[in-house]
Amino acid sequence: MKLHFSITAAEELRERRGGRYVLYSVSLEGFLLGKARYSQLRRWDAQLRQLFGNAVPAFPPKFYLAMTKSMADERRSQLEQYLQNVTLDSNITNSDVFIGFFQKLQQDTFKIPTQSAFLDVYLADGSNIRLDIQTSDTAERILKVTSCKMGLARELIKYFSLFFFQDHDDGALSVVKKVADFELPYVSLQSMKELHCKLGIRKWYMDPSLDTLLMDCRASLDLLYMQAIQEVKRNWVKPTEGQMQELKFLQKKCKQSEGKMFLELIREMQFYGYVRLDPCICDYPEGGCSADICVSNNEINCCIKLPTNQTKEVSFKINRLRSWQVTFLGATKDGEEDTLELRFEYNDSGTWQWIILYTKQAFLLSSCLKKMISEQMMKAAKESQEMEIKMPESMKNSKKASIQQKQVVHSGFISRKRILVRPTEEDCVFEKIREEDL
């Protein structure tokens, strides 16, 4: 599925020799990844095309005449679509050409050269592992090094990921975003300094039953146990009084066998393993409602506070969701924070309707939805293979078509507000920029 790339700004600049060029701000999940010129992106596209041919989507064409404002807007939109579409092929995103381009782009944008550095990776219990790294190390490498230090089996690494999170003064914890495999965590942390983010390792799957695959490795069991304890302490799970007493009893013993029993017990509790978002605003069942949202186990669960001060719990099931999109609405009135919305098309009692959530964690929520869909697809494919063994040949093709139909889900990103940064007010935006200047 597509990565959440967007071009949030197009900045017109002058070169020393007098020419002009446009610098595009490339963001990933709402955070600046780097700044690039059209010519840089075009050369990168040529490199990808040499390796992958027609698998690479069409690149926005060159303009041989002076660009007008509308042409510049069109190019920005086309570049944004290109960046999103090029990530559909995992062979491309895993290639050295793809990773190397964004590696250099991040380092050049934030002026961080390759050198040795220390990086702290935090665990759910608040402790951290200090790594001796290179500033150019990708998140994929950082995750492997962290896993190696912890003794995590190589085949289990795929069940975990790195996240940026915030510890707030009031004790609340916010997951800011999942770190992309090709992202440079050290550079990203420097670029997000004002947010006071930390880098942490957490499990990355939406189906709680997958816990059972990780129970025989001490390191993965410890990671799951620490995260489960965190969820209990923060009242993210909803145990009965009897279950809570049993959890406390097992927690005191703190042995590996009891750790397994603890996880088996907590897996039965409501909201275990859910990703929690910060309180936000939604338009369901009416506009202006505040909502506490958590997502996992094939649902978006919303505890909604109505204007009448009554609360209503609603579960939006993933199998009744047809599509969703994230939209950048622009800055808030005070200009301090960007506004994002995630809207999803939902079948409510036979009628399709759009549900809107206004949350700065819209990209994180979208990533969770993608993860749930991919897990469902993998599960359906596995079940299909098992059924094919037992099924008559005449029925196999119709069953395959049925499964594929159920898996059609669309997601997207819409940058509703275009940002243009001008160096001076009197400059005529884009009208005098020619292709050779880019």
Short mmCIF file of C-alpha atoms in Angstrom, two decimals:
data_model
loop_
_atom_site.label_atom_id
_atom_site.label_comp_id
_atom_site.label_asym_id
_atom_site.label_seq_id
_atom_site.Cartn_x
_atom_site.Cartn_y
_atom_site.Cartn_z
CA MET A 1 0.00 0.00 0.00
CA LYS A 2 1.03 3.59 -0.58
CA LEU A 3 3.18 5.51 1.86
CA HIS A 4 1.83 8.83 3.10
CA PHE A 5 4.04 11.14 1.04
CA SER A 6 2.98 14.74 0.51
CA ILE A 7 4.53 17.94 -0.80
CA THR A 8 3.49 20.51 1.74
CA ALA A 9 5.34 23.53 0.36
CA ALA A 10 6.95 24.83 -2.80
CA GLU A 11 9.58 27.47 -2.10
CA GLU A 12 10.87 29.77 -4.81
CA LEU A 13 14.57 30.58 -4.42
CA ARG A 14 17.27 32.45 -6.33
CA GLU A 15 20.65 31.03 -7.28
CA ARG A 16 23.83 33.07 -7.04
CA ARG A 17 23.98 33.50 -10.82
CA GLY A 18 20.47 35.03 -10.77
CA GLY A 19 18.35 32.10 -11.88
CA ARG A 20 15.35 30.83 -9.96
CA TYR A 21 14.38 27.37 -8.88
CA VAL A 22 11.69 25.71 -6.80
CA LEU A 23 12.44 23.67 -3.69
CA TYR A 24 9.72 21.16 -2.79
CA SER A 25 9.18 20.17 0.84
CA VAL A 26 8.67 16.40 0.85
CA SER A 27 6.83 15.20 3.96
CA LEU A 28 6.19 11.69 5.19
CA GLU A 29 3.14 11.22 7.43
CA GLY A 30 2.95 14.96 7.99
CA PHE A 31 6.60 15.46 9.02
CA LEU A 32 9.26 17.03 6.82
CA LEU A 33 11.54 14.39 5.36
CA GLY A 34 13.61 16.62 3.11
CA LYS A 35 13.63 19.29 0.39
CA ALA A 36 14.30 18.53 -3.26
CA ARG A 37 14.36 20.23 -6.67
CA TYR A 38 12.49 18.88 -9.66
CA SER A 39 15.81 18.08 -11.36
CA GLN A 40 16.92 15.95 -8.38
CA LEU A 41 13.68 13.98 -8.43
CA ARG A 42 13.92 13.56 -12.22
CA ARG A 43 17.45 12.13 -12.03
CA TRP A 44 16.28 9.77 -9.28
CA ASP A 45 13.37 8.65 -11.45
CA ALA A 46 15.81 7.88 -14.29
CA GLN A 47 17.87 5.69 -11.94
CA LEU A 48 14.77 3.81 -10.78
CA ARG A 49 13.62 3.36 -14.37
CA GLN A 50 16.95 1.78 -15.34
CA LEU A 51 16.38 -0.88 -12.67
CA PHE A 52 12.61 -1.38 -12.71
CA GLY A 53 11.46 -0.20 -16.14
CA ASN A 54 7.71 0.18 -16.56
CA ALA A 55 7.09 -0.74 -12.92
CA VAL A 56 8.00 2.89 -12.12
CA PRO A 57 4.97 5.22 -12.49
CA ALA A 58 5.00 8.08 -15.00
CA PHE A 59 7.09 11.06 -13.91
CA PRO A 60 5.73 14.62 -14.35
CA PRO A 61 6.97 15.95 -17.71
CA LYS A 62 9.38 18.82 -18.28
CA PHE A 63 7.99 22.21 -19.22
CA TYR A 64 9.91 23.94 -22.01
CA LEU A 65 8.03 27.20 -21.67
CA ALA A 66 7.83 29.55 -18.71
CA MET A 67 5.71 28.05 -15.92
CA THR A 68 2.56 29.80 -14.84
CA LYS A 69 1.12 29.54 -11.35
CA SER A 70 -1.43 26.90 -12.47
CA MET A 71 1.32 24.85 -14.17
CA ALA A 72 3.40 24.99 -10.98
CA ASP A 73 0.43 23.81 -8.90
CA GLU A 74 -0.17 20.99 -11.35
CA ARG A 75 3.47 19.91 -11.15
CA ARG A 76 3.42 19.93 -7.36
CA SER A 77 0.32 17.74 -7.38
CA GLN A 78 1.82 15.38 -9.98
CA LEU A 79 5.06 15.02 -7.99
CA GLU A 80 3.04 14.21 -4.88
CA GLN A 81 1.10 11.51 -6.75
CA TYR A 82 4.33 10.14 -8.18
CA LEU A 83 5.93 9.80 -4.74
CA GLN A 84 2.86 8.01 -3.43
CA ASN A 85 2.55 5.66 -6.42
CA VAL A 86 6.23 4.75 -6.58
CA THR A 87 5.94 3.24 -3.09
CA LEU A 88 3.33 0.68 -4.17
CA ASP A 89 6.08 -1.69 -5.33
CA SER A 90 8.06 -3.10 -2.39
CA ASN A 91 10.89 -4.06 -4.78
CA ILE A 92 11.37 -0.36 -5.44
CA THR A 93 11.13 0.79 -1.81
CA ASN A 94 13.61 -1.90 -0.73
CA SER A 95 16.15 -0.96 -3.40
CA ASP A 96 19.43 0.83 -2.70
CA VAL A 97 18.48 3.57 -5.20
CA PHE A 98 15.25 4.37 -3.31
CA ILE A 99 16.80 4.19 0.16
CA GLY A 100 19.98 6.02 -0.85
CA PHE A 101 18.06 8.94 -2.33
CA PHE A 102 16.06 9.64 0.83
CA GLN A 103 19.09 8.96 3.01
CA LYS A 104 21.02 11.74 1.23
CA LEU A 105 17.96 14.00 1.04
CA GLN A 106 17.43 13.88 4.81
CA GLN A 107 21.07 14.47 5.62
CA ASP A 108 21.47 17.32 3.10
CA THR A 109 18.26 19.07 4.18
CA PHE A 110 19.11 19.07 7.88
CA LYS A 111 22.88 19.41 7.31
CA ILE A 112 23.82 16.31 9.32
CA PRO A 113 26.91 14.54 7.93
CA THR A 114 27.59 10.85 8.36
CA GLN A 115 29.42 10.35 11.65
CA SER A 116 29.35 8.24 14.79
CA ALA A 117 26.70 9.06 17.39
CA PHE A 118 24.75 7.59 20.31
CA LEU A 119 21.05 6.83 19.98
CA ASP A 120 18.68 5.79 22.78
CA VAL A 121 15.89 3.34 21.99
CA TYR A 122 13.25 3.23 24.73
CA LEU A 123 11.29 0.22 25.92
CA ALA A 124 7.72 0.25 27.24
CA ASP A 125 8.91 0.11 30.87
CA GLY A 126 10.80 3.40 30.48
CA SER A 127 14.28 1.86 30.28
CA ASN A 128 16.45 2.39 27.23
CA ILE A 129 19.10 0.70 25.14
CA ARG A 130 21.94 2.99 24.08
CA LEU A 131 23.30 2.24 20.62
CA ASP A 132 26.55 3.31 19.00
CA ILE A 133 25.41 4.15 15.47
CA GLN A 134 26.12 6.14 12.32
CA THR A 135 23.88 9.17 11.76
CA SER A 136 23.11 7.73 8.30
CA ASP A 137 21.73 4.45 9.68
CA THR A 138 18.18 3.67 8.56
CA ALA A 139 15.36 2.64 10.90
CA GLU A 140 15.57 -0.88 9.47
CA ARG A 141 19.20 -1.15 10.57
CA ILE A 142 18.52 0.47 13.96
CA LEU A 143 15.73 -2.04 14.57
CA LYS A 144 18.01 -4.96 13.68
CA VAL A 145 20.79 -3.70 15.97
CA THR A 146 18.32 -3.15 18.83
CA SER A 147 16.84 -6.62 18.32
CA CYS A 148 20.31 -8.19 18.27
CA LYS A 149 21.22 -6.47 21.55
CA MET A 150 18.04 -7.79 23.13
CA GLY A 151 18.48 -11.30 21.77
CA LEU A 152 15.35 -11.16 19.62
CA ALA A 153 15.18 -13.97 17.08
CA ARG A 154 15.75 -12.70 13.54
CA GLU A 155 12.52 -14.19 12.20
CA LEU A 156 10.52 -12.27 14.83
CA ILE A 157 11.86 -8.80 14.03
CA LYS A 158 9.04 -8.25 11.51
CA TYR A 159 6.52 -8.20 14.37
CA PHE A 160 8.10 -5.07 15.88
CA SER A 161 8.79 -1.56 14.70
CA LEU A 162 10.28 1.74 15.81
CA PHE A 163 7.99 4.62 16.78
CA PHE A 164 8.43 8.23 17.77
CA PHE A 165 6.49 9.02 20.93
CA GLN A 166 6.04 11.83 23.46
CA ASP A 167 5.90 11.68 27.26
CA HIS A 168 3.73 14.60 28.38
CA ASP A 169 4.04 16.46 31.68
CA ASP A 170 0.63 15.18 32.78
CA GLY A 171 1.83 11.58 32.41
CA ALA A 172 0.04 10.93 29.12
CA LEU A 173 1.86 9.13 26.34
CA SER A 174 1.34 9.92 22.64
CA VAL A 175 2.51 7.80 19.75
CA VAL A 176 3.51 10.38 17.14
CA LYS A 177 4.26 8.11 14.17
CA LYS A 178 5.68 4.81 13.03
CA VAL A 179 9.19 5.24 11.64
CA ALA A 180 9.52 4.17 7.99
CA ASP A 181 12.18 1.54 7.29
CA PHE A 182 14.21 3.91 5.06
CA GLU A 183 13.93 6.88 7.44
CA LEU A 184 16.98 8.00 9.42
CA PRO A 185 15.87 8.05 13.09
CA TYR A 186 18.81 10.14 14.30
CA VAL A 187 18.16 12.84 11.67
CA SER A 188 14.39 12.77 12.22
CA LEU A 189 14.83 13.26 15.97
CA GLN A 190 17.01 16.31 15.30
CA SER A 191 14.40 17.73 12.92
CA MET A 192 11.61 17.14 15.50
CA LYS A 193 13.48 18.61 18.48
CA GLU A 194 10.70 21.03 19.39
CA LEU A 195 8.33 18.07 19.89
CA HIS A 196 10.68 16.43 22.45
CA CYS A 197 10.14 13.03 20.89
CA LYS A 198 11.77 9.76 21.92
CA LEU A 199 12.46 6.70 19.83
CA GLY A 200 10.87 3.48 21.07
CA ILE A 201 10.37 -0.12 20.03
CA ARG A 202 6.86 -1.57 20.15
CA LYS A 203 5.01 -4.50 18.63
CA TRP A 204 3.51 -3.75 15.25
CA TYR A 205 0.49 -5.86 14.48
CA MET A 206 -3.24 -5.34 14.97
CA ASP A 207 -4.33 -8.94 15.65
CA PRO A 208 -3.74 -9.77 19.36
CA SER A 209 -3.78 -13.51 18.59
CA LEU A 210 -0.38 -13.09 16.88
CA ASP A 211 1.10 -12.86 20.40
CA THR A 212 1.16 -16.67 20.42
CA LEU A 213 3.85 -16.70 17.70
CA LEU A 214 6.24 -14.76 19.94
CA MET A 215 5.94 -16.66 23.22
CA ASP A 216 8.90 -19.01 22.81
CA CYS A 217 11.53 -16.28 22.50
CA ARG A 218 12.58 -14.68 25.79
CA ALA A 219 13.29 -11.27 24.23
CA SER A 220 9.96 -11.02 22.37
CA LEU A 221 8.11 -12.28 25.45
CA ASP A 222 9.78 -9.55 27.53
CA LEU A 223 8.81 -6.86 24.99
CA LEU A 224 5.18 -8.01 24.95
CA TYR A 225 5.11 -8.26 28.75
CA MET A 226 6.51 -4.73 29.24
CA GLN A 227 3.98 -3.29 26.80
CA ALA A 228 1.13 -5.18 28.49
CA ILE A 229 2.21 -3.84 31.91
CA GLN A 230 2.24 -0.34 30.45
CA GLU A 231 -1.31 -0.80 29.17
CA VAL A 232 -2.50 -1.95 32.61
CA LYS A 233 -0.81 0.94 34.44
CA ARG A 234 -2.31 3.50 32.08
CA ASN A 235 -5.79 1.93 32.33
CA TRP A 236 -5.84 1.25 28.60
CA VAL A 237 -7.30 -2.23 29.13
CA LYS A 238 -10.61 -2.96 30.86
CA PRO A 239 -10.21 -5.98 33.18
CA THR A 240 -12.86 -7.12 35.64
CA GLU A 241 -11.99 -6.82 39.33
CA GLY A 242 -11.17 -10.54 39.47
CA GLN A 243 -8.98 -10.34 36.38
CA MET A 244 -7.14 -7.34 37.83
CA GLN A 245 -6.29 -9.22 41.02
CA GLU A 246 -5.03 -12.18 39.00
CA LEU A 247 -2.89 -9.87 36.84
CA LYS A 248 -1.31 -8.34 39.96
CA PHE A 249 -0.62 -11.80 41.36
CA LEU A 250 1.09 -12.95 38.15
CA GLN A 251 3.01 -9.68 37.89
CA LYS A 252 4.54 -10.15 41.34
CA LYS A 253 5.88 -13.60 40.43
CA CYS A 254 7.62 -12.13 37.35
CA LYS A 255 8.90 -15.44 35.95
CA GLN A 256 8.86 -16.48 32.30
CA SER A 257 6.08 -19.04 32.78
CA GLU A 258 4.00 -16.47 34.65
CA GLY A 259 4.78 -13.92 31.89
CA LYS A 260 3.13 -16.25 29.40
CA MET A 261 0.17 -16.73 31.72
CA PHE A 262 -0.07 -12.96 32.22
CA LEU A 263 -0.22 -12.38 28.44
CA GLU A 264 -2.72 -15.19 27.93
CA LEU A 265 -4.97 -13.62 30.57
CA ILE A 266 -4.68 -10.04 29.37
CA ARG A 267 -5.37 -11.10 25.80
CA GLU A 268 -8.93 -11.87 26.89
CA MET A 269 -9.47 -8.29 28.11
CA GLN A 270 -11.14 -5.51 26.18
CA PHE A 271 -8.78 -3.11 24.38
CA TYR A 272 -5.63 -5.15 24.95
CA GLY A 273 -3.03 -4.36 22.27
CA TYR A 274 -4.96 -1.38 20.89
CA VAL A 275 -3.16 1.71 19.57
CA ARG A 276 -4.53 4.72 21.45
CA LEU A 277 -4.83 8.17 19.93
CA ASP A 278 -4.98 11.49 21.74
CA PRO A 279 -8.51 12.88 22.33
CA CYS A 280 -9.90 14.37 19.13
CA ILE A 281 -13.06 15.73 17.47
CA CYS A 282 -15.48 13.73 15.31
CA ASP A 283 -18.70 14.42 13.41
CA TYR A 284 -20.50 11.24 14.53
CA PRO A 285 -23.28 10.98 15.50
CA GLU A 286 -23.30 14.78 15.18
CA GLY A 287 -20.77 17.51 14.59
CA GLY A 288 -18.45 18.79 17.31
CA CYS A 289 -18.32 15.65 19.46
CA SER A 290 -15.11 14.86 21.34
CA ALA A 291 -13.84 11.29 21.13
CA ASP A 292 -11.28 8.94 22.64
CA ILE A 293 -10.14 6.56 19.91
CA CYS A 294 -8.31 3.26 20.00
CA VAL A 295 -7.76 0.91 17.08
CA SER A 296 -6.93 -2.80 16.73
CA ASN A 297 -8.60 -6.19 16.42
CA ASN A 298 -10.41 -5.18 13.20
CA GLU A 299 -12.18 -2.14 14.64
CA ILE A 300 -11.95 1.58 15.33
CA ASN A 301 -13.40 2.01 18.81
CA CYS A 302 -14.66 5.48 19.71
CA CYS A 303 -15.82 6.63 23.13
CA ILE A 304 -17.78 9.71 22.09
CA LYS A 305 -18.85 12.56 24.34
CA LEU A 306 -22.07 14.08 23.04
CA PRO A 307 -22.97 17.78 23.38
CA THR A 308 -25.44 16.67 26.09
CA ASN A 309 -22.41 15.38 28.11
CA GLN A 310 -23.59 11.81 27.65
CA THR A 311 -21.06 9.26 26.41
CA LYS A 312 -21.59 6.75 23.64
CA GLU A 313 -19.27 3.89 22.68
CA VAL A 314 -19.21 3.04 18.98
CA SER A 315 -17.28 0.29 17.23
CA PHE A 316 -16.59 0.80 13.52
CA LYS A 317 -15.77 -2.64 12.09
CA ILE A 318 -13.04 -2.79 9.46
CA ASN A 319 -15.03 -5.18 7.24
CA ARG A 320 -17.73 -2.51 6.85
CA LEU A 321 -15.25 0.17 5.80
CA ARG A 322 -14.85 0.74 2.05
CA SER A 323 -12.30 3.56 1.75
CA TRP A 324 -10.62 6.35 3.68
CA GLN A 325 -8.54 9.43 3.07
CA VAL A 326 -6.37 11.82 5.04
CA THR A 327 -6.71 15.52 4.26
CA PHE A 328 -4.42 18.36 5.28
CA LEU A 329 -6.71 21.27 6.17
CA GLY A 330 -3.99 23.84 6.89
CA ALA A 331 -2.80 25.52 10.06
CA THR A 332 -4.99 26.31 13.06
CA LYS A 333 -6.07 29.88 13.73
CA ASP A 334 -3.12 30.55 16.01
CA GLY A 335 -0.81 29.11 13.35
CA GLU A 336 0.91 26.74 15.75
CA GLU A 337 -0.35 23.37 14.59
CA ASP A 338 -1.45 21.74 11.33
CA THR A 339 -4.99 20.40 11.13
CA LEU A 340 -5.58 16.94 9.70
CA GLU A 341 -8.72 14.94 9.16
CA LEU A 342 -9.26 11.28 8.43
CA ARG A 343 -12.59 10.44 6.86
CA PHE A 344 -13.73 6.90 6.14
CA GLU A 345 -16.66 5.54 4.16
CA TYR A 346 -18.65 3.24 6.39
CA ASN A 347 -21.66 0.99 5.89
CA ASP A 348 -24.03 1.89 8.72
CA SER A 349 -27.17 -0.27 8.61
CA GLY A 350 -26.97 -0.70 4.84
CA THR A 351 -26.24 2.96 4.07
CA TRP A 352 -22.78 4.25 3.12
CA GLN A 353 -21.75 7.42 4.88
CA TRP A 354 -18.56 9.37 5.55
CA ILE A 355 -17.35 9.56 9.15
CA ILE A 356 -14.83 12.34 9.87
CA LEU A 357 -12.20 12.39 12.62
CA TYR A 358 -10.17 15.57 13.17
CA THR A 359 -6.89 14.39 14.66
CA LYS A 360 -3.23 15.28 14.33
CA GLN A 361 -2.58 11.50 14.39
CA ALA A 362 -4.56 10.92 11.20
CA PHE A 363 -1.54 9.38 9.47
CA LEU A 364 -0.92 7.01 12.37
CA LEU A 365 -4.57 5.94 12.28
CA SER A 366 -4.30 5.39 8.53
CA SER A 367 -1.20 3.23 9.05
CA CYS A 368 -3.15 1.13 11.57
CA LEU A 369 -6.00 0.68 9.09
CA LYS A 370 -3.54 -0.41 6.41
CA LYS A 371 -1.98 -2.89 8.83
CA MET A 372 -5.37 -4.40 9.71
CA ILE A 373 -6.28 -4.72 6.02
CA SER A 374 -2.95 -6.38 5.16
CA GLU A 375 -3.32 -8.83 8.06
CA GLN A 376 -6.83 -9.68 6.90
CA MET A 377 -5.57 -10.25 3.36
CA MET A 378 -2.78 -12.53 4.56
CA LYS A 379 -5.21 -14.48 6.71
CA ALA A 380 -7.70 -14.82 3.84
CA ALA A 381 -4.95 -15.95 1.47
CA LYS A 382 -3.79 -18.59 3.95
CA GLU A 383 -7.34 -19.84 4.49
CA SER A 384 -7.87 -19.90 0.73
CA GLN A 385 -4.80 -22.08 0.22
CA GLU A 386 -5.98 -24.48 2.91
CA MET A 387 -9.45 -24.65 1.38
CA GLU A 388 -8.06 -25.26 -2.13
CA ILE A 389 -6.49 -28.50 -0.94
CA LYS A 390 -9.91 -29.81 0.09
CA MET A 391 -12.02 -28.10 -2.61
CA PRO A 392 -12.99 -29.55 -6.04
CA GLU A 393 -11.12 -27.88 -8.95
CA SER A 394 -14.33 -26.39 -10.39
CA MET A 395 -14.94 -24.32 -7.25
CA LYS A 396 -11.42 -22.93 -6.77
CA ASN A 397 -11.57 -20.04 -9.26
CA SER A 398 -14.93 -18.74 -8.01
CA LYS A 399 -13.68 -18.82 -4.41
CA LYS A 400 -10.54 -16.89 -5.36
CA ALA A 401 -12.60 -14.20 -7.08
CA SER A 402 -14.84 -13.90 -4.01
CA ILE A 403 -11.87 -13.38 -1.67
CA GLN A 404 -10.25 -10.81 -3.98
CA GLN A 405 -13.49 -8.82 -4.16
CA LYS A 406 -13.66 -8.54 -0.38
CA GLN A 407 -10.11 -7.16 -0.28
CA VAL A 408 -10.76 -4.04 -2.38
CA VAL A 409 -10.08 -1.09 -0.07
CA HIS A 410 -8.97 2.37 -1.17
CA SER A 411 -7.00 4.91 0.82
CA GLY A 412 -5.49 8.23 -0.11
CA PHE A 413 -4.05 11.56 0.94
CA ILE A 414 -5.44 14.91 -0.16
CA SER A 415 -3.45 18.07 0.39
CA ARG A 416 -6.41 20.43 0.38
CA LYS A 417 -4.41 23.51 1.23
CA ARG A 418 -1.42 24.30 -1.01
CA ILE A 419 1.46 26.15 0.61
CA LEU A 420 3.69 28.48 -1.32
CA VAL A 421 6.57 30.27 0.37
CA ARG A 422 7.75 33.42 -1.38
CA PRO A 423 11.09 35.09 -0.61
CA THR A 424 9.68 38.59 -1.21
CA GLU A 425 6.21 39.92 -1.82
CA GLU A 426 7.08 41.62 -5.12
CA ASP A 427 8.42 38.46 -6.75
CA CYS A 428 6.12 37.06 -9.43
CA VAL A 429 5.49 33.47 -8.36
CA PHE A 430 6.78 30.87 -10.86
CA GLU A 431 6.05 32.98 -13.96
CA LYS A 432 9.73 33.52 -14.79
CA ILE A 433 10.99 30.10 -13.83
CA ARG A 434 12.08 28.03 -16.80
CA GLU A 435 12.92 24.34 -16.93
CA GLU A 436 16.66 24.93 -17.15
CA ASP A 437 16.54 26.73 -13.79
CA LEU A 438 15.08 23.70 -12.01
#
